[in-house]
Short mmCIF file of C-alpha atoms and ligand atoms in Angstrom, two decimals:
data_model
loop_
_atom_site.label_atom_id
_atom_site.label_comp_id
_atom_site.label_asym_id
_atom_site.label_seq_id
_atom_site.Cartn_x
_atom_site.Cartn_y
_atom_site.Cartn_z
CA UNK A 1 27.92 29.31 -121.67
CA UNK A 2 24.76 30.92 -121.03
CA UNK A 3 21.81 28.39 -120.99
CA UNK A 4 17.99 29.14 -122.27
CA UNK A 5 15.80 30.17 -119.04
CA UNK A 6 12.80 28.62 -117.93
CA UNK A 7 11.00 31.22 -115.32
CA UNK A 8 7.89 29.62 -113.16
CA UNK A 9 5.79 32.45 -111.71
CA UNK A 10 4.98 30.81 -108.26
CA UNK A 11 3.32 33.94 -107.61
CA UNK A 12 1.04 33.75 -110.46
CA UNK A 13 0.17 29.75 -109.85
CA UNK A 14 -0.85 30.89 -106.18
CA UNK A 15 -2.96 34.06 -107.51
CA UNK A 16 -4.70 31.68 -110.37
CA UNK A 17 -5.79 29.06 -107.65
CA UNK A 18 -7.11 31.76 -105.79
CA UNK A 19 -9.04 32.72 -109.28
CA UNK A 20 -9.77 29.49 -109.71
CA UNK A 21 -11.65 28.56 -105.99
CA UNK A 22 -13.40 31.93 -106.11
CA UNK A 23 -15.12 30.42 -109.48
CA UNK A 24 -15.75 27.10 -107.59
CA UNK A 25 -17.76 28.95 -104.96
CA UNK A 26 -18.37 26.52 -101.96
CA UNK A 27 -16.62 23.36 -103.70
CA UNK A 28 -13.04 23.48 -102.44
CA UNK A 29 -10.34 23.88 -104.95
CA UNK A 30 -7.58 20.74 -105.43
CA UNK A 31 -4.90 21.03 -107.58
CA UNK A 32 -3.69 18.28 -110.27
CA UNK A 33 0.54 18.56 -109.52
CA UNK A 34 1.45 15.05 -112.02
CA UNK A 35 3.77 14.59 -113.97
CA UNK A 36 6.26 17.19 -112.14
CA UNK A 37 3.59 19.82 -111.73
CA UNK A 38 3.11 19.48 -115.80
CA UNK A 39 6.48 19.85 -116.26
CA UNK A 40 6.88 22.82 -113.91
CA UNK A 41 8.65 21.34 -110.97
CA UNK A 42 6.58 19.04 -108.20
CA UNK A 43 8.28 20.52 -105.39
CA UNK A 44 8.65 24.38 -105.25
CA UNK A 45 4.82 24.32 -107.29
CA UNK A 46 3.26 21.65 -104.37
CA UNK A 47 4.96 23.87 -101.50
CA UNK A 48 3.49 27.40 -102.90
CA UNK A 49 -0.23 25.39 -103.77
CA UNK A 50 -0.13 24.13 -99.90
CA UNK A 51 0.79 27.79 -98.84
CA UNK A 52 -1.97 29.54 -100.59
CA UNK A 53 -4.52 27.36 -98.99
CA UNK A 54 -4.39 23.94 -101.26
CA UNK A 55 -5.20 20.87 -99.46
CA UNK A 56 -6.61 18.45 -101.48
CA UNK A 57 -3.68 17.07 -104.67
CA UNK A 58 -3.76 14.25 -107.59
CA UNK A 59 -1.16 12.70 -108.98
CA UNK A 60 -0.81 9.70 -111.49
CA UNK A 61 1.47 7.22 -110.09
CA UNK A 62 2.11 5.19 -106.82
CA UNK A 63 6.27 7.20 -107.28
CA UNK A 64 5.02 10.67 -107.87
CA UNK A 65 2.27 9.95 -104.41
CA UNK A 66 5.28 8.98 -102.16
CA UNK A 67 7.13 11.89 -103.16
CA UNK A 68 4.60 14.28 -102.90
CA UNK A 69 4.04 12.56 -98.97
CA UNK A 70 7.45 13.74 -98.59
CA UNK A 71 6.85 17.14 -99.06
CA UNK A 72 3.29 17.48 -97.93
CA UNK A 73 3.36 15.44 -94.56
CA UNK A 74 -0.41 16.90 -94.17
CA UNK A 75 -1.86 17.04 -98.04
CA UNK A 76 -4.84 14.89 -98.64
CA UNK A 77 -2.80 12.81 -102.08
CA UNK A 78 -5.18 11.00 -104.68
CA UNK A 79 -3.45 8.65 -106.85
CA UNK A 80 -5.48 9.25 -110.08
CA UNK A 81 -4.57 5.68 -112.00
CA UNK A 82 -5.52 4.02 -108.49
CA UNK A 83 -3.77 0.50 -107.02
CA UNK A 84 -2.86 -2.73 -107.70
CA UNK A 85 -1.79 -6.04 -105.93
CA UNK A 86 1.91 -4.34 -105.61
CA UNK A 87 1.15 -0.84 -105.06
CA UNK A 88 -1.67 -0.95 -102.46
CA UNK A 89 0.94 -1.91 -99.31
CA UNK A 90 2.97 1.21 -100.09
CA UNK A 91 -0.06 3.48 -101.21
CA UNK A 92 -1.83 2.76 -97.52
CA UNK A 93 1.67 2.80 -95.83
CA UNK A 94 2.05 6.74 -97.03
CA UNK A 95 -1.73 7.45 -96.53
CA UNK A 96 -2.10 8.01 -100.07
CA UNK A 97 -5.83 7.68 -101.86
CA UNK A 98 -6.03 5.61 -104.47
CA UNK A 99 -8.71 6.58 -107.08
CA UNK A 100 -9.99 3.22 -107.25
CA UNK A 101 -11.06 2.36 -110.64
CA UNK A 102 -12.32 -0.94 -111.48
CA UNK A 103 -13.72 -4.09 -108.76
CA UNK A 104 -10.10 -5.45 -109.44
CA UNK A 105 -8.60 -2.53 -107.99
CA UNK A 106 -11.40 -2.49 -105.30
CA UNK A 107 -10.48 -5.68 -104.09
CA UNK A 108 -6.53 -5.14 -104.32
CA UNK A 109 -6.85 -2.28 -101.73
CA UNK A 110 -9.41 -4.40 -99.51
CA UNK A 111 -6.67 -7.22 -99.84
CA UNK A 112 -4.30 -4.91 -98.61
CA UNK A 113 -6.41 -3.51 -95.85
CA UNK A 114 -8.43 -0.60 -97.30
CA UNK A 115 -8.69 3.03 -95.91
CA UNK A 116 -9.56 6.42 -96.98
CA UNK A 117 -9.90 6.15 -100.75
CA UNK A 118 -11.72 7.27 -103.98
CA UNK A 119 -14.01 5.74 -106.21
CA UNK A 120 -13.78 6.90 -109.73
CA UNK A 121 -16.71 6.39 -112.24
CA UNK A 122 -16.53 6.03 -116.09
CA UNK A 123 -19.39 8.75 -117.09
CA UNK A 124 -18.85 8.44 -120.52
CA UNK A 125 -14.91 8.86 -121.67
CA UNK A 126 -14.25 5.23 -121.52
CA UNK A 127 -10.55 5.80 -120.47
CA UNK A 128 -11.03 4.97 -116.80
CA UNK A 129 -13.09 3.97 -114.14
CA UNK A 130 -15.55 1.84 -112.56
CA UNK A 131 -18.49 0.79 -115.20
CA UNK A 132 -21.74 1.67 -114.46
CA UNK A 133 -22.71 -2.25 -114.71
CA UNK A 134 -19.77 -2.82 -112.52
CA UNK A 135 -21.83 -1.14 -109.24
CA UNK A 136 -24.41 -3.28 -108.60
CA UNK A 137 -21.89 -6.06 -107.71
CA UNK A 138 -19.19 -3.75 -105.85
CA UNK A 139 -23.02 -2.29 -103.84
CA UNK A 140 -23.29 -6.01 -102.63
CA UNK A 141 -19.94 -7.40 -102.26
CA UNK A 142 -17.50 -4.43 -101.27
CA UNK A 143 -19.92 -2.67 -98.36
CA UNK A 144 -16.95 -2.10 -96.57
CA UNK A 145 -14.65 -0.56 -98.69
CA UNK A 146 -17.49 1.55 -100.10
CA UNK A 147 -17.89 2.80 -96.45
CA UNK A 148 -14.38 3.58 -96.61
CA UNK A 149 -15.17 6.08 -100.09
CA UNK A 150 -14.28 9.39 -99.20
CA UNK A 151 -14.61 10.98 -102.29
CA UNK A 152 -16.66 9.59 -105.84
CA UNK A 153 -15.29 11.07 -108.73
CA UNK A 154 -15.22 11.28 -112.51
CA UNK A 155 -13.78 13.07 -115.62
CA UNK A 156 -15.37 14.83 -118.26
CA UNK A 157 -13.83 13.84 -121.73
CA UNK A 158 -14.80 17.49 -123.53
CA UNK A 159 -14.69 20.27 -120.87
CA UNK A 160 -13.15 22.57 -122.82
CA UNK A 161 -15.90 22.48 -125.44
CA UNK A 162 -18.57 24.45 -123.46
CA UNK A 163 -21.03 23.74 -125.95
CA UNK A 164 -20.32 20.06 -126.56
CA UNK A 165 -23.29 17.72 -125.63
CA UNK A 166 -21.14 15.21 -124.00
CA UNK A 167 -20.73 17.65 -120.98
CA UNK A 168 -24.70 17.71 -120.02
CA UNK A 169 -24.68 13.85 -120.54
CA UNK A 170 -21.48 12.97 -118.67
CA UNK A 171 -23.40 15.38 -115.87
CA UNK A 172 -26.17 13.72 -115.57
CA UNK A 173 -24.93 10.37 -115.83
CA UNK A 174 -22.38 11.25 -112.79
CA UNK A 175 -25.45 12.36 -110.68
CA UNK A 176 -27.44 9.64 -111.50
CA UNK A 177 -24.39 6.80 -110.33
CA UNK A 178 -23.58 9.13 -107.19
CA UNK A 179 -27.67 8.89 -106.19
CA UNK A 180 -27.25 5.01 -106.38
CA UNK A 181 -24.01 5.15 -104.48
CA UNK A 182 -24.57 7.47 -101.52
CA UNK A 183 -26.43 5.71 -99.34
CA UNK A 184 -23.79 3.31 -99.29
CA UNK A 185 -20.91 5.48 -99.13
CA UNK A 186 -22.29 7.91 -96.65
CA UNK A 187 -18.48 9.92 -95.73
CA UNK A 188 -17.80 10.44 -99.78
CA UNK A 189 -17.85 14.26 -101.59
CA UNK A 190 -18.18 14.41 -105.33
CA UNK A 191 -15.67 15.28 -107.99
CA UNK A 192 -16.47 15.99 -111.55
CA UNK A 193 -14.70 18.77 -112.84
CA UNK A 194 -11.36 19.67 -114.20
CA UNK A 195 -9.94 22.91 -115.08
CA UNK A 196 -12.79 23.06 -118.09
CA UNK A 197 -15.17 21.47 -116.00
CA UNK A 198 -14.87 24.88 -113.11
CA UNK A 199 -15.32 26.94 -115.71
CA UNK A 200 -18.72 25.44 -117.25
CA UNK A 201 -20.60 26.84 -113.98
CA UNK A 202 -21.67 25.39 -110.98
CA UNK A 203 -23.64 22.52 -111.78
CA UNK A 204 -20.06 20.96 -112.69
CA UNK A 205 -18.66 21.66 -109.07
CA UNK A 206 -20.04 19.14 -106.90
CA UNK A 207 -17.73 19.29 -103.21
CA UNK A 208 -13.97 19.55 -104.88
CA UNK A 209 -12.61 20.47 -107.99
CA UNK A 210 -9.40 18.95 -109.33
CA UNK A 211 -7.57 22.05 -111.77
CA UNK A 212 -4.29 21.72 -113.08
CA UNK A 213 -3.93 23.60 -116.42
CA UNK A 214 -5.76 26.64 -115.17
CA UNK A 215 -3.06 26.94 -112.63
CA UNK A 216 -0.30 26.84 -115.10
CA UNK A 217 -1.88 29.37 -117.22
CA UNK A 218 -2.89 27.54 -119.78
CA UNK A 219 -6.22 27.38 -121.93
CA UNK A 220 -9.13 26.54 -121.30
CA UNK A 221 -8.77 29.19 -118.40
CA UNK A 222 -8.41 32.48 -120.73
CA UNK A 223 -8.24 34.69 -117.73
CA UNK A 224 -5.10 33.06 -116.16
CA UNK A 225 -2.30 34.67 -115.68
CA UNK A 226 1.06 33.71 -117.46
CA UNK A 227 2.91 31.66 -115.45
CA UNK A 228 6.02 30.16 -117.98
CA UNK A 229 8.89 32.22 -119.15
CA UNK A 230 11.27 31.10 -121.92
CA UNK A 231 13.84 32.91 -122.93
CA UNK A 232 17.53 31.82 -124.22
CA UNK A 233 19.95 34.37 -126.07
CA UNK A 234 21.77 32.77 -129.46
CA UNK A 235 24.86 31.23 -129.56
CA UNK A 236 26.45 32.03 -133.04
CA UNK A 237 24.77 34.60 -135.71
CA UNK A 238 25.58 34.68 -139.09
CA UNK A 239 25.56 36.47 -142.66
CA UNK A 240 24.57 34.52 -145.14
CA UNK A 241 24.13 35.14 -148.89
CA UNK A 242 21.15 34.73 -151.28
CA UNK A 243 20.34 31.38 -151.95
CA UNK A 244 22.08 29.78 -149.08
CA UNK A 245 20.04 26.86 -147.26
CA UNK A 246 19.76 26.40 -143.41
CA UNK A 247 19.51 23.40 -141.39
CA UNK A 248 18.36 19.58 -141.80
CA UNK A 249 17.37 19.04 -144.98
CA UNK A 250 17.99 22.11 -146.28
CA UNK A 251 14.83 23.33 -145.95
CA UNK A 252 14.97 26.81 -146.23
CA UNK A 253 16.66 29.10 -148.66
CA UNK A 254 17.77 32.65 -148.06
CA UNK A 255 15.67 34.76 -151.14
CA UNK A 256 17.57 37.84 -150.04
CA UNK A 257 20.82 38.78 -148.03
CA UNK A 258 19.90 37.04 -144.35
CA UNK A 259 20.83 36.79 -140.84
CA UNK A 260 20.37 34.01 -138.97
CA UNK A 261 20.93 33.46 -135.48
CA UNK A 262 21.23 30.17 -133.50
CA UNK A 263 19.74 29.52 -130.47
CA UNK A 264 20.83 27.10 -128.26
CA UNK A 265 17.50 24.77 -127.37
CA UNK A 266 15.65 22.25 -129.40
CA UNK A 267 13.16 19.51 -129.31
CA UNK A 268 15.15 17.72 -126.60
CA UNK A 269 14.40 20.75 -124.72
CA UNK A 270 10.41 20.39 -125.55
CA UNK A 271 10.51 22.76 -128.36
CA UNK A 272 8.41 20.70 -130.90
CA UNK A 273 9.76 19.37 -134.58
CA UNK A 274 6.80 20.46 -135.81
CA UNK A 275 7.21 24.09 -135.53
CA UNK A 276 10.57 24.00 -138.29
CA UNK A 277 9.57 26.52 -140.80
CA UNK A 278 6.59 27.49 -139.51
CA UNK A 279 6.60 29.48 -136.14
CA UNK A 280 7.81 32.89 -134.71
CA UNK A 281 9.82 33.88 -131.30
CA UNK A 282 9.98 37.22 -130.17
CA UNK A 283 12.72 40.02 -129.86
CA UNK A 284 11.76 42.95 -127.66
CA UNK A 285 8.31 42.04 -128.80
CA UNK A 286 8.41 41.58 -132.48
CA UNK A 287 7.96 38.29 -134.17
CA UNK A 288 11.34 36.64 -135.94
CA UNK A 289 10.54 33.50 -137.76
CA UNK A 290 12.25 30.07 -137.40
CA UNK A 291 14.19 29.57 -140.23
CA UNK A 292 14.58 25.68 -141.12
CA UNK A 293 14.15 23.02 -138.98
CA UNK A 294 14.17 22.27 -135.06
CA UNK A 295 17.40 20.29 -134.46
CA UNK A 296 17.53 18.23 -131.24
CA UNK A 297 20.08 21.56 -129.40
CA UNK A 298 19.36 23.70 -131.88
CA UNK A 299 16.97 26.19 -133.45
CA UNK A 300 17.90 28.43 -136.30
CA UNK A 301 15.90 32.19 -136.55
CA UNK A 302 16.03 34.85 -139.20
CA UNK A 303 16.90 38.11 -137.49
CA UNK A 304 17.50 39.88 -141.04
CA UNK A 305 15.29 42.48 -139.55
CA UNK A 306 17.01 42.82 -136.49
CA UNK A 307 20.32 44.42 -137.76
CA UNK A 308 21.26 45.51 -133.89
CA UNK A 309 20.05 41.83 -132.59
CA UNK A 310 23.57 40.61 -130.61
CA UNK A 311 24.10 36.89 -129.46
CA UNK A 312 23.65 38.26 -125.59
CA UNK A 313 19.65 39.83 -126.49
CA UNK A 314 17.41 37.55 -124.94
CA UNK A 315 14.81 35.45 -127.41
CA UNK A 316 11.39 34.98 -126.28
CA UNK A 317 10.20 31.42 -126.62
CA UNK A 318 7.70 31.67 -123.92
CA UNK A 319 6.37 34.89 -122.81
CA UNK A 320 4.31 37.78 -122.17
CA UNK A 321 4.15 38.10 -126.17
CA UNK A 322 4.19 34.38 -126.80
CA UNK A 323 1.59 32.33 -125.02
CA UNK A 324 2.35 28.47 -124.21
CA UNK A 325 -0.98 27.87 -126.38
CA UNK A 326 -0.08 30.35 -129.02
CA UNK A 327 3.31 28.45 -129.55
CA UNK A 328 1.60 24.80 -128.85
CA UNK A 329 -1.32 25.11 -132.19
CA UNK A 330 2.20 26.21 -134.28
CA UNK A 331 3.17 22.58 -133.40
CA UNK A 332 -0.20 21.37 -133.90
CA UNK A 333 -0.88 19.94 -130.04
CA UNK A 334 -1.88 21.49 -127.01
CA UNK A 335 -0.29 23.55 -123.75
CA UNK A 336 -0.48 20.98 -121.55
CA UNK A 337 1.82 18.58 -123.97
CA UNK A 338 4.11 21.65 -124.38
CA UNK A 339 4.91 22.07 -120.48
CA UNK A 340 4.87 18.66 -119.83
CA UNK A 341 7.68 18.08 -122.87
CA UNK A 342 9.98 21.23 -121.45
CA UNK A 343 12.94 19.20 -120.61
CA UNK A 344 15.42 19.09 -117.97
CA UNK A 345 18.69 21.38 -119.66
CA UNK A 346 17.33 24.70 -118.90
CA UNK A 347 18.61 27.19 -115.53
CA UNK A 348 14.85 26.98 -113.73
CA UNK A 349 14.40 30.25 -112.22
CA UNK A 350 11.04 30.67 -109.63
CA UNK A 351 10.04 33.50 -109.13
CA UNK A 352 7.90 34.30 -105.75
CA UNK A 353 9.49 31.29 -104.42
C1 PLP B 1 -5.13 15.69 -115.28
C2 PLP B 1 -6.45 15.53 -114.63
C3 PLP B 1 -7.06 16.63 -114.01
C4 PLP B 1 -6.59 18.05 -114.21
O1 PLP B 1 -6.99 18.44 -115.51
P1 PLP B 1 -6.78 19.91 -116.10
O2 PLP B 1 -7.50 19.87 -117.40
O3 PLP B 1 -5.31 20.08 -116.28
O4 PLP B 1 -7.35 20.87 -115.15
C5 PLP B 1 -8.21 16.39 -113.27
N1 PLP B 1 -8.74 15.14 -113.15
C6 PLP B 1 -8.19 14.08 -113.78
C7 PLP B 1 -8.82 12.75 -113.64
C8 PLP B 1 -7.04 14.24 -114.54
O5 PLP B 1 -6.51 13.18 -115.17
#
């Protein structure tokens, strides 16, 4: 049986980090590739970053470092949630940066010999990173794994808010711990900014930025280009009669002669619950709404306006009409938790591979 389609535009993630370091100016340009290259496929997306000129990658976790050593023998890897008392061996064994983030995990990777490494800061977010009160004490008692800081980092908590205060403050907060830092972490760049973070100009940019929406094609980067295809065709259509209900619940009612198709992907797939009822995909461009409610396979459409609609016409979910943000505020959340959710069913296609 024909499966639903997931196309990744390699093409287009290599031509929106190009975008993306011409906006950075002289910072260079790292991509964020966790969590399976949101979603997209760690491999094939790491290879075609490292071939456009990437050098510089974060990922969450101690697993997703070592695999990504595997495929980039020469990357520069940052493990963004840092090392512990089991992880540091194997982090330093695959010449993998931890961003260290708290004297605890400062001491772990001393413990466990130390090298190259980051330091990440708490600007303001309070979600991770070293405290401000925290550097006095790591100043006198860890000179030589400060020494050892190649790069001092920090995240800003509302980047894609432009106009949000807490952008300026987080700023200037940054430069102010950097200033008391440097001197005693003379081989470390600076990292503030995210995808959001490029965009607000270039007193965000400091020496490297870390983008990883952006290079999907997702928001806050308007100008990127799409980079996520999702199209299935249906498996079953069906005439059904006035007041005849559809799906779970039976939560919608046919108030004329209908036609609903069924497509074969659902929310195990990463198409969200919360768009039963109340979201459109596209046929040859025009919008046919769902039609009851996401099933865990399944979605049900009403193609009563597509009387030449067969099971073998493709449905866009994802597309040049149908943007992954577009279809992420129908189910209330955001891009980035819509790529990350696709699941593993679909035939992956990449395209400029
Ligand atoms: C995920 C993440 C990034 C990338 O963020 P985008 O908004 O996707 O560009 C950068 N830095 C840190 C610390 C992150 O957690």
């Amino acid at each position: 049986m024909t499966l639903p389609t997931l196309t990744i535009d390699l093409t287009a993630i290599r031509s929106n980090w190009r975008a993306l370091d011409k906006l950075s100016g002289a910072a260079e340009t790292g991509a964020a590739v966790k969590a399976d290259a949101y979603g997209l496929g760690f491999a094939p997306v790491a290879r075609a970053l490292y071939a456009e000129g990437c050098r510089s990658f974060f990922v969450a976790t101690l697993s997703e470092g070592l695999a990504l050593r595997d495929i980039l023998p020469d990357a520069t890897i940052h493990i963004l949630n840092g090392t512990d008392t089991n992880g540091a061996a194997d982090t330093r064994a695959a010449s993998l940066r931890p961003c260290l983030n708290s004297p605890a995990q400062v001491a772990a990777w001393r413990k466990a010999g130390g090298g190259p490494c980051a330091l990440q800061l708490d600007s303001g977010m309070s979600r991770l990173g070293v405290q401000p009160a925290d550097i006095p004490a790591l100043i006198v008692g860890e000179a030589a794994t400060l020494a050892q800081v190649t790069l001092i980092m920090s995240h800003l908590a509302c980047a894609d808010e432009p106009e949000h205060p807490q952008n300026e403050d987080q700023r200037s907060h940054f430069a102010a711990h950097l200033a008391t830092l440097r001197p005693h972490a003379p081989n470390a760049r600076a990292s503030l900014a995210a995808t959001g973070g490029t965009l607000l100009g270039p007193a965000y940019h400091h020496d490297l930025v870390r983008c990883g929406i952006g290079l999907y094609g997702g928001l806050p980067f308007w100008e990127a280009e799409p980079v996520v295809t999702l199209t299935t065709p249906a498996i079953q259509i069906r005439d059904v009669p006035i007041g005849t209900t559809v799906g779970y619940g039976a939560d919608w009612t046919a108030n004329r002669p209908s036609r609903i198709a069924t497509l074969p992907l659902g929310y195990a797939d990463g198409v969200h619950r919360a768009i039963s009822n109340n979201s459109t995909v596209y046929i040859n461009g025009k919008a046919a709404p769902v039609a009851g409610r996401v099933s865990m396979d399944l979605i049900t459409i009403d193609v009563t306006d597509f009387p030449n609609f067969g099971e073998n016409d493709p449905v866009e979910i994802i597309g040049p009409t149908r943007s992954i943000d577009a279809l992420a505020a129908d189910a209330s959340t955001i891009g980035y938790e819509l790529l990350t959710a696709l699941g593993t069913r679909y035939e992956r296609r990449y395209k400029g591979a």
